CSV table of C-alpha atoms in Angstrom, one decimal:
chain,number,residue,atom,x,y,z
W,179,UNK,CA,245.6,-21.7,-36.7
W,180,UNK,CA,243.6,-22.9,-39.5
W,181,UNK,CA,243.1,-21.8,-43.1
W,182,UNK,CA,239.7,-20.6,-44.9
W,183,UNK,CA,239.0,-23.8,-45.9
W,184,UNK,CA,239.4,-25.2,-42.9
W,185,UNK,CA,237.0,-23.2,-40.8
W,186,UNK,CA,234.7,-23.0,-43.4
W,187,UNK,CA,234.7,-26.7,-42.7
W,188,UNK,CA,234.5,-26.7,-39.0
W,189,UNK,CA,231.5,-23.5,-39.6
W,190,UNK,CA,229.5,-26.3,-41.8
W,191,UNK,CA,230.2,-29.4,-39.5
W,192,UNK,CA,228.9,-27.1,-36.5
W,193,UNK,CA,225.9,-26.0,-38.3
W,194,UNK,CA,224.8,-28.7,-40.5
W,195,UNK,CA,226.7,-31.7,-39.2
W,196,UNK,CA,226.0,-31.3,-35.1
W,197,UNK,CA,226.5,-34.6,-34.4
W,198,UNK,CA,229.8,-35.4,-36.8
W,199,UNK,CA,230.8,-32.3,-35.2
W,200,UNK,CA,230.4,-33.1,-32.0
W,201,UNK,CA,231.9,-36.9,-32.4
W,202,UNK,CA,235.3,-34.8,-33.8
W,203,UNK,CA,235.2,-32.1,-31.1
W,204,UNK,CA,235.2,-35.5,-28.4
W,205,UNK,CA,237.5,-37.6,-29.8
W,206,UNK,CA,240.3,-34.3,-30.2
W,207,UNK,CA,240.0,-35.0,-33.8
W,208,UNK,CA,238.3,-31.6,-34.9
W,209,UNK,CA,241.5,-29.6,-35.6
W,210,UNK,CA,243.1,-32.6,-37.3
W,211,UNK,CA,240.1,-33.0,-40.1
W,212,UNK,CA,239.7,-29.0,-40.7
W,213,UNK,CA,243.5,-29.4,-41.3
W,214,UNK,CA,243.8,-32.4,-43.7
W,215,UNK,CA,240.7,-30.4,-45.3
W,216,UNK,CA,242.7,-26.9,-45.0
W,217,UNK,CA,245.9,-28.8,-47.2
W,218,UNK,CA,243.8,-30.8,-49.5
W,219,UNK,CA,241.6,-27.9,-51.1
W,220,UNK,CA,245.1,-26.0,-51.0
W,221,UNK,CA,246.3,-28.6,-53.1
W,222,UNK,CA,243.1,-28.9,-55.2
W,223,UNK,CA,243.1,-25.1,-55.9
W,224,UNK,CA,246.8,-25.0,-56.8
W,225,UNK,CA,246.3,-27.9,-59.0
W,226,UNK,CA,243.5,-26.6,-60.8
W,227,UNK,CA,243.8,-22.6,-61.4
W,228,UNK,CA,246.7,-23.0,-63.5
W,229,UNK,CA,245.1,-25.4,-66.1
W,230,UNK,CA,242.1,-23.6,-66.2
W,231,UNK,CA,244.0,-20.2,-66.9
W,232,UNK,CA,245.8,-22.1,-69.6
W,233,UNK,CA,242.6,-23.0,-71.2
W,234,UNK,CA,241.1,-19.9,-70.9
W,235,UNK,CA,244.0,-18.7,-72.5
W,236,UNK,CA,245.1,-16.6,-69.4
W,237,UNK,CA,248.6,-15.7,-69.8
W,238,UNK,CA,251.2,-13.8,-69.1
W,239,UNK,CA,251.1,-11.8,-72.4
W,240,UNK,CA,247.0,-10.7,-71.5
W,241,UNK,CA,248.1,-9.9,-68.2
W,242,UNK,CA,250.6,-7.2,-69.7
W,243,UNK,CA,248.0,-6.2,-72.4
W,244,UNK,CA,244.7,-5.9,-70.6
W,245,UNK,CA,245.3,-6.0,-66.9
W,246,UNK,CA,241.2,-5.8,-66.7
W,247,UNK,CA,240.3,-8.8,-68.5
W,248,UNK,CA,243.5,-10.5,-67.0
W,249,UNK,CA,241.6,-9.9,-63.3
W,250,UNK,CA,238.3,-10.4,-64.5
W,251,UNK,CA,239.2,-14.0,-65.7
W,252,UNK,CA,241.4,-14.7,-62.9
W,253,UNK,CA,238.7,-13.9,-60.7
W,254,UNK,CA,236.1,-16.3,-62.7
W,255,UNK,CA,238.5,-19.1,-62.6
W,256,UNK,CA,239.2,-18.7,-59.2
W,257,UNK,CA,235.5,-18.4,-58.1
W,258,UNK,CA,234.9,-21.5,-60.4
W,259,UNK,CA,237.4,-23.2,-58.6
W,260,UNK,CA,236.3,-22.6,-54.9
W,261,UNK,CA,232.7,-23.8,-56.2
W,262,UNK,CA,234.7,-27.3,-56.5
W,263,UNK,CA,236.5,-27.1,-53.7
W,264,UNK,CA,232.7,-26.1,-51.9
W,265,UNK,CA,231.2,-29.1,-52.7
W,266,UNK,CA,234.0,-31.8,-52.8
W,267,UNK,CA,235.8,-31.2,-49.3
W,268,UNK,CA,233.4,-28.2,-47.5
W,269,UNK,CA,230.0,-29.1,-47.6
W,270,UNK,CA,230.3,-33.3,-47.9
């Protein structure tokens, strides 16, 4: 089964990328892309979250303090994050 990533892939190649799509879906190849898509922004987010958070100053020490801002800026990082990952593997 794939990931998010992955079929938001495979929902943007159908829909904006017909033929693309359709080249993958003939040659077997669709499942292996959304995959290698799936595991690369996987990668990407993992890489990324954690040095933003540190230059944000997200720590351990806010998230005991104020749980609040602690999700607020987790959330913010992690939506900046997908943003990259949207426009680098997703919609290209």
């Amino acid at each position: 089964p794939l990931g998010h990533y992955g079929r938001l892939r495979k929902a943007y190649l159908e829909m904006h990328r017909p033929i693309l799509f359709n080249e993958l879906v003939l040659s077997d190849k669709l499942f292996e892309h959304c995959a290698e898509i799936e595991e690369a922004a996987r990668n990407r987010m993992e890489l990324i979250v954690p040095k933003l958070a540190k230059q944000y100053g997200v720590t351990e020490q806010l998230k005991a303090d104020n749980q609040m801002e602690w999700v607020q800026k987790m959330n913010n990082i992690k939506n900046s994050v997908e943003e990259i990952i949207f426009n680098q593997f997703i919609y290209c």
